[in-house]
Amino acid sequence: MRLDKLLCHATGLSRSQAQKIIRRLEVEVDGVAVRDPAMAVDAATAVVWQGREIKLSGPRYFMLNKPQGVVSATVDAQYTTVIDLLDEGNLRGLHVAGRLDIDTTGLVLISDDGEWSHRITSPRHRCEKSYLVTLTDPLDDSLVEQFAAGIELKGEKGRCKAARLEPLTANTARLIISEGKYHQVKRMFAAVGNHVVALHRERIGGLPLDETLAEGEYRALHEEEVRLF
Ligand code: URA
């Protein structure tokens, strides 16, 4: 890898900032100040800047408890994003593995490992997502079967994949789906004449939201949690 690229990835500096500090002879490679941003380095090269060894960190994985009013984007001109809630020096490459609507709360996974995120979001992998749903109107008993048979969404050909609906109270239910169509849960209930007033994601695949995380808080995933996907 090029020296300037390593500096960008490891520190969050822009490519032009990295090139400037290299040209100012601020960076040492194997003990010698170097001037060439294109110099080839690898994992065995000792790169030092400001007295600190510069190393590429491995991929990063986080879970966050998303509050309402926060968008699942990387940048947004108007709203706070889930990435803004991370207190990490270097945010480069971090993205959301499966978005939630601005008014949906709960589990959001964030990583800079694109292949890992793809296994969560790609329809081919059929990763389950479990939601707690609050509705305006009482649930009717026939819905469990209708959801299992596949709901037809307005404006879409074909049915949704079978979904598991578990009524909890008259107006609340757990819904488990294995796809991630746009506004899917809200549209599924709209298709049966009901309306979602609150939505919370409690689980993705085998990974539940850590209940010790207050809204807006996040933590790194443990190794065994990363390996679930
Ligand atoms: N389905 C929705 O309608 N909204 C979400 O945020 C997630 C799933």
PDB file of C-alpha atoms and ligand atoms in Angstrom:
ATOM      1  CA  MET A   1       0.000   0.000   0.000  1.00  0.00           C
ATOM      2  CA  ARG A   2       1.124   3.614  -0.586  1.00  0.00           C
ATOM      3  CA  LEU A   3       2.390   5.499   2.461  1.00  0.00           C
ATOM      4  CA  ASP A   4      -0.155   8.338   2.057  1.00  0.00           C
ATOM      5  CA  LYS A   5      -2.990   5.813   1.816  1.00  0.00           C
ATOM      6  CA  LEU A   6      -1.875   4.067   5.006  1.00  0.00           C
ATOM      7  CA  LEU A   7      -1.790   7.403   6.833  1.00  0.00           C
ATOM      8  CA  CYS A   8      -5.294   8.294   5.643  1.00  0.00           C
ATOM      9  CA  HIS A   9      -6.769   4.961   6.608  1.00  0.00           C
ATOM     10  CA  ALA A  10      -5.053   4.806   9.982  1.00  0.00           C
ATOM     11  CA  THR A  11      -5.606   8.419  11.080  1.00  0.00           C
ATOM     12  CA  GLY A  12      -8.633   9.778   9.223  1.00  0.00           C
ATOM     13  CA  LEU A  13      -6.492  12.483   7.512  1.00  0.00           C
ATOM     14  CA  SER A  14      -7.446  13.349   3.942  1.00  0.00           C
ATOM     15  CA  ARG A  15      -5.133  12.189   1.165  1.00  0.00           C
ATOM     16  CA  SER A  16      -3.880  15.781   0.573  1.00  0.00           C
ATOM     17  CA  GLN A  17      -3.230  16.336   4.309  1.00  0.00           C
ATOM     18  CA  ALA A  18      -1.288  13.053   4.435  1.00  0.00           C
ATOM     19  CA  GLN A  19       0.766  14.072   1.402  1.00  0.00           C
ATOM     20  CA  LYS A  20       1.583  17.458   2.983  1.00  0.00           C
ATOM     21  CA  ILE A  21       2.882  15.986   6.232  1.00  0.00           C
ATOM     22  CA  ILE A  22       4.966  13.443   4.317  1.00  0.00           C
ATOM     23  CA  ARG A  23       6.479  16.160   2.107  1.00  0.00           C
ATOM     24  CA  ARG A  24       7.262  18.172   5.257  1.00  0.00           C
ATOM     25  CA  LEU A  25       9.401  15.162   6.366  1.00  0.00           C
ATOM     26  CA  GLU A  26       7.185  14.593   9.420  1.00  0.00           C
ATOM     27  CA  VAL A  27       6.822  10.856   8.772  1.00  0.00           C
ATOM     28  CA  GLU A  28       9.508   8.260   9.471  1.00  0.00           C
ATOM     29  CA  VAL A  29       9.601   4.904   7.752  1.00  0.00           C
ATOM     30  CA  ASP A  30      11.829   2.328   9.431  1.00  0.00           C
ATOM     31  CA  GLY A  31      13.568   5.140  11.327  1.00  0.00           C
ATOM     32  CA  VAL A  32      14.189   7.432   8.344  1.00  0.00           C
ATOM     33  CA  ALA A  33      12.198  10.582   7.448  1.00  0.00           C
ATOM     34  CA  VAL A  34      10.810  10.116   3.938  1.00  0.00           C
ATOM     35  CA  ARG A  35       9.463  12.530   1.354  1.00  0.00           C
ATOM     36  CA  ASP A  36       7.627  10.265  -1.122  1.00  0.00           C
ATOM     37  CA  PRO A  37       3.857   9.867  -0.494  1.00  0.00           C
ATOM     38  CA  ALA A  38       3.768   6.995  -3.012  1.00  0.00           C
ATOM     39  CA  MET A  39       6.401   4.942  -1.168  1.00  0.00           C
ATOM     40  CA  ALA A  40       5.280   1.328  -0.809  1.00  0.00           C
ATOM     41  CA  VAL A  41       4.728   0.117   2.773  1.00  0.00           C
ATOM     42  CA  ASP A  42       3.269  -3.064   4.221  1.00  0.00           C
ATOM     43  CA  ALA A  43       2.269  -4.494   7.588  1.00  0.00           C
ATOM     44  CA  ALA A  44       5.912  -5.092   8.540  1.00  0.00           C
ATOM     45  CA  THR A  45       6.976  -1.457   7.890  1.00  0.00           C
ATOM     46  CA  ALA A  46       7.402   0.746  11.004  1.00  0.00           C
ATOM     47  CA  VAL A  47       5.698   4.060  10.209  1.00  0.00           C
ATOM     48  CA  VAL A  48       5.951   6.807  12.852  1.00  0.00           C
ATOM     49  CA  TRP A  49       4.300  10.246  12.896  1.00  0.00           C
ATOM     50  CA  GLN A  50       4.309  12.655  15.855  1.00  0.00           C
ATOM     51  CA  GLY A  51       6.106  10.026  17.938  1.00  0.00           C
ATOM     52  CA  ARG A  52       3.250   7.564  17.413  1.00  0.00           C
ATOM     53  CA  GLU A  53       3.385   4.310  15.471  1.00  0.00           C
ATOM     54  CA  ILE A  54       0.814   4.417  12.661  1.00  0.00           C
ATOM     55  CA  LYS A  55      -0.875   1.081  12.147  1.00  0.00           C
ATOM     56  CA  LEU A  56      -3.902   0.017  10.191  1.00  0.00           C
ATOM     57  CA  SER A  57      -6.566  -1.068  12.635  1.00  0.00           C
ATOM     58  CA  GLY A  58      -8.545  -4.162  11.738  1.00  0.00           C
ATOM     59  CA  PRO A  59     -12.182  -3.899  10.697  1.00  0.00           C
ATOM     60  CA  ARG A  60     -14.510  -2.348  13.257  1.00  0.00           C
ATOM     61  CA  TYR A  61     -17.962  -3.485  14.325  1.00  0.00           C
ATOM     62  CA  PHE A  62     -20.427  -1.640  16.583  1.00  0.00           C
ATOM     63  CA  MET A  63     -24.010  -1.930  17.778  1.00  0.00           C
ATOM     64  CA  LEU A  64     -25.964   1.225  18.553  1.00  0.00           C
ATOM     65  CA  ASN A  65     -29.331   1.835  20.167  1.00  0.00           C
ATOM     66  CA  LYS A  66     -30.814   4.346  17.746  1.00  0.00           C
ATOM     67  CA  PRO A  67     -33.065   7.037  19.198  1.00  0.00           C
ATOM     68  CA  GLN A  68     -35.926   8.661  17.282  1.00  0.00           C
ATOM     69  CA  GLY A  69     -34.956  11.701  15.201  1.00  0.00           C
ATOM     70  CA  VAL A  70     -31.592  10.267  14.128  1.00  0.00           C
ATOM     71  CA  VAL A  71     -31.070   9.164  10.521  1.00  0.00           C
ATOM     72  CA  SER A  72     -29.316   5.956   9.448  1.00  0.00           C
ATOM     73  CA  ALA A  73     -27.099   7.788   6.971  1.00  0.00           C
ATOM     74  CA  THR A  74     -23.384   8.515   6.999  1.00  0.00           C
ATOM     75  CA  VAL A  75     -23.823  12.281   6.515  1.00  0.00           C
ATOM     76  CA  ASP A  76     -26.903  14.462   6.515  1.00  0.00           C
ATOM     77  CA  ALA A  77     -27.239  18.244   6.168  1.00  0.00           C
ATOM     78  CA  GLN A  78     -30.261  18.458   8.457  1.00  0.00           C
ATOM     79  CA  TYR A  79     -30.350  15.605  10.973  1.00  0.00           C
ATOM     80  CA  THR A  80     -27.940  13.900  13.356  1.00  0.00           C
ATOM     81  CA  THR A  81     -26.779  10.626  11.831  1.00  0.00           C
ATOM     82  CA  VAL A  82     -25.975   7.353  13.600  1.00  0.00           C
ATOM     83  CA  ILE A  83     -22.337   7.933  12.593  1.00  0.00           C
ATOM     84  CA  ASP A  84     -22.406  11.328  14.394  1.00  0.00           C
ATOM     85  CA  LEU A  85     -23.226   9.413  17.602  1.00  0.00           C
ATOM     86  CA  LEU A  86     -19.919   7.489  17.467  1.00  0.00           C
ATOM     87  CA  ASP A  87     -17.109   8.859  19.598  1.00  0.00           C
ATOM     88  CA  GLU A  88     -14.393   7.385  17.374  1.00  0.00           C
ATOM     89  CA  GLY A  89     -11.450   9.427  16.107  1.00  0.00           C
ATOM     90  CA  ASN A  90     -11.455   7.873  12.676  1.00  0.00           C
ATOM     91  CA  LEU A  91     -14.874   7.396  11.069  1.00  0.00           C
ATOM     92  CA  ARG A  92     -13.527   6.476   7.643  1.00  0.00           C
ATOM     93  CA  GLY A  93     -15.447   3.672   5.939  1.00  0.00           C
ATOM     94  CA  LEU A  94     -18.012   3.256   8.726  1.00  0.00           C
ATOM     95  CA  HIS A  95     -21.508   2.630   7.398  1.00  0.00           C
ATOM     96  CA  VAL A  96     -24.833   1.228   8.560  1.00  0.00           C
ATOM     97  CA  ALA A  97     -25.611  -2.441   7.928  1.00  0.00           C
ATOM     98  CA  GLY A  98     -29.384  -2.128   7.497  1.00  0.00           C
ATOM     99  CA  ARG A  99     -31.101   1.225   7.891  1.00  0.00           C
ATOM    100  CA  LEU A 100     -33.942   2.206  10.191  1.00  0.00           C
ATOM    101  CA  ASP A 101     -36.422   5.011   9.506  1.00  0.00           C
ATOM    102  CA  ILE A 102     -35.870   8.291  11.352  1.00  0.00           C
ATOM    103  CA  ASP A 103     -38.732   7.497  13.767  1.00  0.00           C
ATOM    104  CA  THR A 104     -37.722   3.838  14.384  1.00  0.00           C
ATOM    105  CA  THR A 105     -35.653   3.041  17.476  1.00  0.00           C
ATOM    106  CA  GLY A 106     -33.353   0.170  18.375  1.00  0.00           C
ATOM    107  CA  LEU A 107     -30.590  -2.005  17.032  1.00  0.00           C
ATOM    108  CA  VAL A 108     -28.346  -0.610  14.301  1.00  0.00           C
ATOM    109  CA  LEU A 109     -25.124  -2.349  13.278  1.00  0.00           C
ATOM    110  CA  ILE A 110     -22.256  -0.221  12.014  1.00  0.00           C
ATOM    111  CA  SER A 111     -19.020  -1.420  10.445  1.00  0.00           C
ATOM    112  CA  ASP A 112     -16.305  -0.594   7.954  1.00  0.00           C
ATOM    113  CA  ASP A 113     -16.325  -4.208   6.706  1.00  0.00           C
ATOM    114  CA  GLY A 114     -18.429  -4.142   3.539  1.00  0.00           C
ATOM    115  CA  GLU A 115     -18.566  -7.907   3.060  1.00  0.00           C
ATOM    116  CA  TRP A 116     -19.827  -8.429   6.615  1.00  0.00           C
ATOM    117  CA  SER A 117     -22.535  -5.764   6.133  1.00  0.00           C
ATOM    118  CA  HIS A 118     -23.524  -7.343   2.844  1.00  0.00           C
ATOM    119  CA  ARG A 119     -24.228 -10.656   4.607  1.00  0.00           C
ATOM    120  CA  ILE A 120     -26.680  -8.777   6.862  1.00  0.00           C
ATOM    121  CA  THR A 121     -28.419  -6.722   4.195  1.00  0.00           C
ATOM    122  CA  SER A 122     -28.361  -8.852   1.063  1.00  0.00           C
ATOM    123  CA  PRO A 123     -31.766 -10.509   0.419  1.00  0.00           C
ATOM    124  CA  ARG A 124     -29.881 -13.670  -0.598  1.00  0.00           C
ATOM    125  CA  HIS A 125     -28.743 -14.233   2.994  1.00  0.00           C
ATOM    126  CA  ARG A 126     -32.269 -13.915   4.440  1.00  0.00           C
ATOM    127  CA  CYS A 127     -30.996 -12.487   7.712  1.00  0.00           C
ATOM    128  CA  GLU A 128     -33.866 -12.251  10.227  1.00  0.00           C
ATOM    129  CA  LYS A 129     -34.833  -8.920  11.809  1.00  0.00           C
ATOM    130  CA  SER A 130     -37.143  -8.805  14.789  1.00  0.00           C
ATOM    131  CA  TYR A 131     -39.286  -5.729  15.495  1.00  0.00           C
ATOM    132  CA  LEU A 132     -41.622  -4.661  18.286  1.00  0.00           C
ATOM    133  CA  VAL A 133     -44.568  -2.930  16.680  1.00  0.00           C
ATOM    134  CA  THR A 134     -47.228  -0.685  18.216  1.00  0.00           C
ATOM    135  CA  LEU A 135     -50.369  -0.189  16.122  1.00  0.00           C
ATOM    136  CA  THR A 136     -53.306   2.210  16.075  1.00  0.00           C
ATOM    137  CA  ASP A 137     -55.892  -0.556  15.705  1.00  0.00           C
ATOM    138  CA  PRO A 138     -56.224  -3.876  17.541  1.00  0.00           C
ATOM    139  CA  LEU A 139     -54.648  -6.902  15.844  1.00  0.00           C
ATOM    140  CA  ASP A 140     -57.015  -9.336  14.338  1.00  0.00           C
ATOM    141  CA  ASP A 141     -56.399 -13.062  14.781  1.00  0.00           C
ATOM    142  CA  SER A 142     -56.336 -13.792  11.053  1.00  0.00           C
ATOM    143  CA  LEU A 143     -53.203 -11.646  10.668  1.00  0.00           C
ATOM    144  CA  VAL A 144     -50.817 -14.331  11.926  1.00  0.00           C
ATOM    145  CA  GLU A 145     -51.792 -16.536   8.991  1.00  0.00           C
ATOM    146  CA  GLN A 146     -51.809 -13.664   6.500  1.00  0.00           C
ATOM    147  CA  PHE A 147     -48.280 -12.652   7.483  1.00  0.00           C
ATOM    148  CA  ALA A 148     -47.125 -16.280   7.310  1.00  0.00           C
ATOM    149  CA  ALA A 149     -48.596 -16.628   3.812  1.00  0.00           C
ATOM    150  CA  GLY A 150     -46.791 -13.478   2.580  1.00  0.00           C
ATOM    151  CA  ILE A 151     -48.225  -9.969   2.533  1.00  0.00           C
ATOM    152  CA  GLU A 152     -48.710  -8.210  -0.800  1.00  0.00           C
ATOM    153  CA  LEU A 153     -47.295  -4.681  -0.618  1.00  0.00           C
ATOM    154  CA  LYS A 154     -48.972  -1.842  -2.464  1.00  0.00           C
ATOM    155  CA  GLY A 155     -47.133  -1.056  -5.702  1.00  0.00           C
ATOM    156  CA  GLU A 156     -45.057  -4.255  -5.674  1.00  0.00           C
ATOM    157  CA  LYS A 157     -45.390  -7.435  -7.656  1.00  0.00           C
ATOM    158  CA  GLY A 158     -45.353 -10.709  -5.734  1.00  0.00           C
ATOM    159  CA  ARG A 159     -45.628 -11.285  -2.014  1.00  0.00           C
ATOM    160  CA  CYS A 160     -43.259 -10.646   0.860  1.00  0.00           C
ATOM    161  CA  LYS A 161     -41.473 -13.681   2.242  1.00  0.00           C
ATOM    162  CA  ALA A 162     -43.254 -15.475   5.071  1.00  0.00           C
ATOM    163  CA  ALA A 163     -43.137 -13.378   8.257  1.00  0.00           C
ATOM    164  CA  ARG A 164     -43.762 -14.464  11.860  1.00  0.00           C
ATOM    165  CA  LEU A 165     -46.249 -12.291  13.705  1.00  0.00           C
ATOM    166  CA  GLU A 166     -46.542 -12.828  17.456  1.00  0.00           C
ATOM    167  CA  PRO A 167     -49.325 -10.720  19.004  1.00  0.00           C
ATOM    168  CA  LEU A 168     -48.267  -9.445  22.462  1.00  0.00           C
ATOM    169  CA  THR A 169     -51.217  -7.255  23.519  1.00  0.00           C
ATOM    170  CA  ALA A 170     -54.259  -5.942  21.630  1.00  0.00           C
ATOM    171  CA  ASN A 171     -52.196  -3.260  19.885  1.00  0.00           C
ATOM    172  CA  THR A 172     -48.621  -4.564  20.064  1.00  0.00           C
ATOM    173  CA  ALA A 173     -46.809  -7.440  18.380  1.00  0.00           C
ATOM    174  CA  ARG A 174     -43.409  -8.851  17.566  1.00  0.00           C
ATOM    175  CA  LEU A 175     -42.809  -9.207  13.823  1.00  0.00           C
ATOM    176  CA  ILE A 176     -39.916 -11.240  12.418  1.00  0.00           C
ATOM    177  CA  ILE A 177     -39.029 -10.701   8.779  1.00  0.00           C
ATOM    178  CA  SER A 178     -36.139 -11.908   6.653  1.00  0.00           C
ATOM    179  CA  GLU A 179     -36.022  -9.132   4.060  1.00  0.00           C
ATOM    180  CA  GLY A 180     -35.408  -5.406   4.234  1.00  0.00           C
ATOM    181  CA  LYS A 181     -37.652  -3.683   1.728  1.00  0.00           C
ATOM    182  CA  TYR A 182     -38.150   0.075   2.005  1.00  0.00           C
ATOM    183  CA  HIS A 183     -40.440   0.875   5.012  1.00  0.00           C
ATOM    184  CA  GLN A 184     -41.309  -2.812   4.986  1.00  0.00           C
ATOM    185  CA  VAL A 185     -42.951  -3.215   8.382  1.00  0.00           C
ATOM    186  CA  LYS A 186     -45.040  -0.055   8.049  1.00  0.00           C
ATOM    187  CA  ARG A 187     -46.115  -1.063   4.553  1.00  0.00           C
ATOM    188  CA  MET A 188     -46.994  -4.610   5.632  1.00  0.00           C
ATOM    189  CA  PHE A 189     -49.368  -3.303   8.284  1.00  0.00           C
ATOM    190  CA  ALA A 190     -50.727  -0.630   5.919  1.00  0.00           C
ATOM    191  CA  ALA A 191     -51.517  -3.458   3.476  1.00  0.00           C
ATOM    192  CA  VAL A 192     -53.835  -5.036   6.065  1.00  0.00           C
ATOM    193  CA  GLY A 193     -55.483  -1.719   6.965  1.00  0.00           C
ATOM    194  CA  ASN A 194     -53.582  -0.961  10.185  1.00  0.00           C
ATOM    195  CA  HIS A 195     -51.032   1.748  11.018  1.00  0.00           C
ATOM    196  CA  VAL A 196     -47.693   1.538  12.843  1.00  0.00           C
ATOM    197  CA  VAL A 197     -47.290   4.224  15.518  1.00  0.00           C
ATOM    198  CA  ALA A 198     -44.033   2.963  17.056  1.00  0.00           C
ATOM    199  CA  LEU A 199     -41.360   0.594  15.785  1.00  0.00           C
ATOM    200  CA  HIS A 200     -38.331  -0.795  17.595  1.00  0.00           C
ATOM    201  CA  ARG A 201     -35.754  -3.259  16.224  1.00  0.00           C
ATOM    202  CA  GLU A 202     -34.753  -5.675  18.969  1.00  0.00           C
ATOM    203  CA  ARG A 203     -32.673  -8.263  17.070  1.00  0.00           C
ATOM    204  CA  ILE A 204     -30.751  -8.857  13.834  1.00  0.00           C
ATOM    205  CA  GLY A 205     -30.020 -12.523  13.075  1.00  0.00           C
ATOM    206  CA  GLY A 206     -28.814 -14.109  16.332  1.00  0.00           C
ATOM    207  CA  LEU A 207     -27.754 -10.756  17.824  1.00  0.00           C
ATOM    208  CA  PRO A 208     -30.139  -9.002  20.235  1.00  0.00           C
ATOM    209  CA  LEU A 209     -29.775  -5.326  21.187  1.00  0.00           C
ATOM    210  CA  ASP A 210     -27.707  -5.075  24.377  1.00  0.00           C
ATOM    211  CA  GLU A 211     -30.285  -3.887  26.912  1.00  0.00           C
ATOM    212  CA  THR A 212     -27.659  -2.029  28.921  1.00  0.00           C
ATOM    213  CA  LEU A 213     -27.281   0.463  26.045  1.00  0.00           C
ATOM    214  CA  ALA A 214     -29.446   3.535  26.616  1.00  0.00           C
ATOM    215  CA  GLU A 215     -30.842   5.261  23.532  1.00  0.00           C
ATOM    216  CA  GLY A 216     -27.972   6.927  21.654  1.00  0.00           C
ATOM    217  CA  GLU A 217     -25.331   4.675  23.253  1.00  0.00           C
ATOM    218  CA  TYR A 218     -23.190   2.143  21.404  1.00  0.00           C
ATOM    219  CA  ARG A 219     -20.484  -0.437  21.993  1.00  0.00           C
ATOM    220  CA  ALA A 220     -18.029  -2.501  19.973  1.00  0.00           C
ATOM    221  CA  LEU A 221     -19.211  -6.018  19.152  1.00  0.00           C
ATOM    222  CA  HIS A 222     -17.495  -8.964  20.833  1.00  0.00           C
ATOM    223  CA  GLU A 223     -15.642 -11.367  18.549  1.00  0.00           C
ATOM    224  CA  GLU A 224     -18.301 -14.053  18.831  1.00  0.00           C
ATOM    225  CA  GLU A 225     -20.984 -11.492  17.932  1.00  0.00           C
ATOM    226  CA  VAL A 226     -19.075 -10.480  14.794  1.00  0.00           C
ATOM    227  CA  ARG A 227     -18.848 -14.157  13.816  1.00  0.00           C
ATOM    228  CA  LEU A 228     -22.660 -14.519  13.875  1.00  0.00           C
ATOM    229  CA  PHE A 229     -22.788 -13.014  10.359  1.00  0.00           C
TER     230      PHE A 229
HETATM  231  N1  URA B   1     -39.600  -1.373   8.483  1.00  0.00           N
HETATM  232  C1  URA B   1     -40.023  -0.089   8.512  1.00  0.00           C
HETATM  233  O1  URA B   1     -41.113   0.212   8.038  1.00  0.00           O
HETATM  234  N2  URA B   1     -39.228   0.841   9.070  1.00  0.00           N
HETATM  235  C2  URA B   1     -38.030   0.558   9.640  1.00  0.00           C
HETATM  236  O2  URA B   1     -37.366   1.462  10.168  1.00  0.00           O
HETATM  237  C3  URA B   1     -37.603  -0.781   9.614  1.00  0.00           C
HETATM  238  C4  URA B   1     -38.396  -1.727   9.026  1.00  0.00           C
END
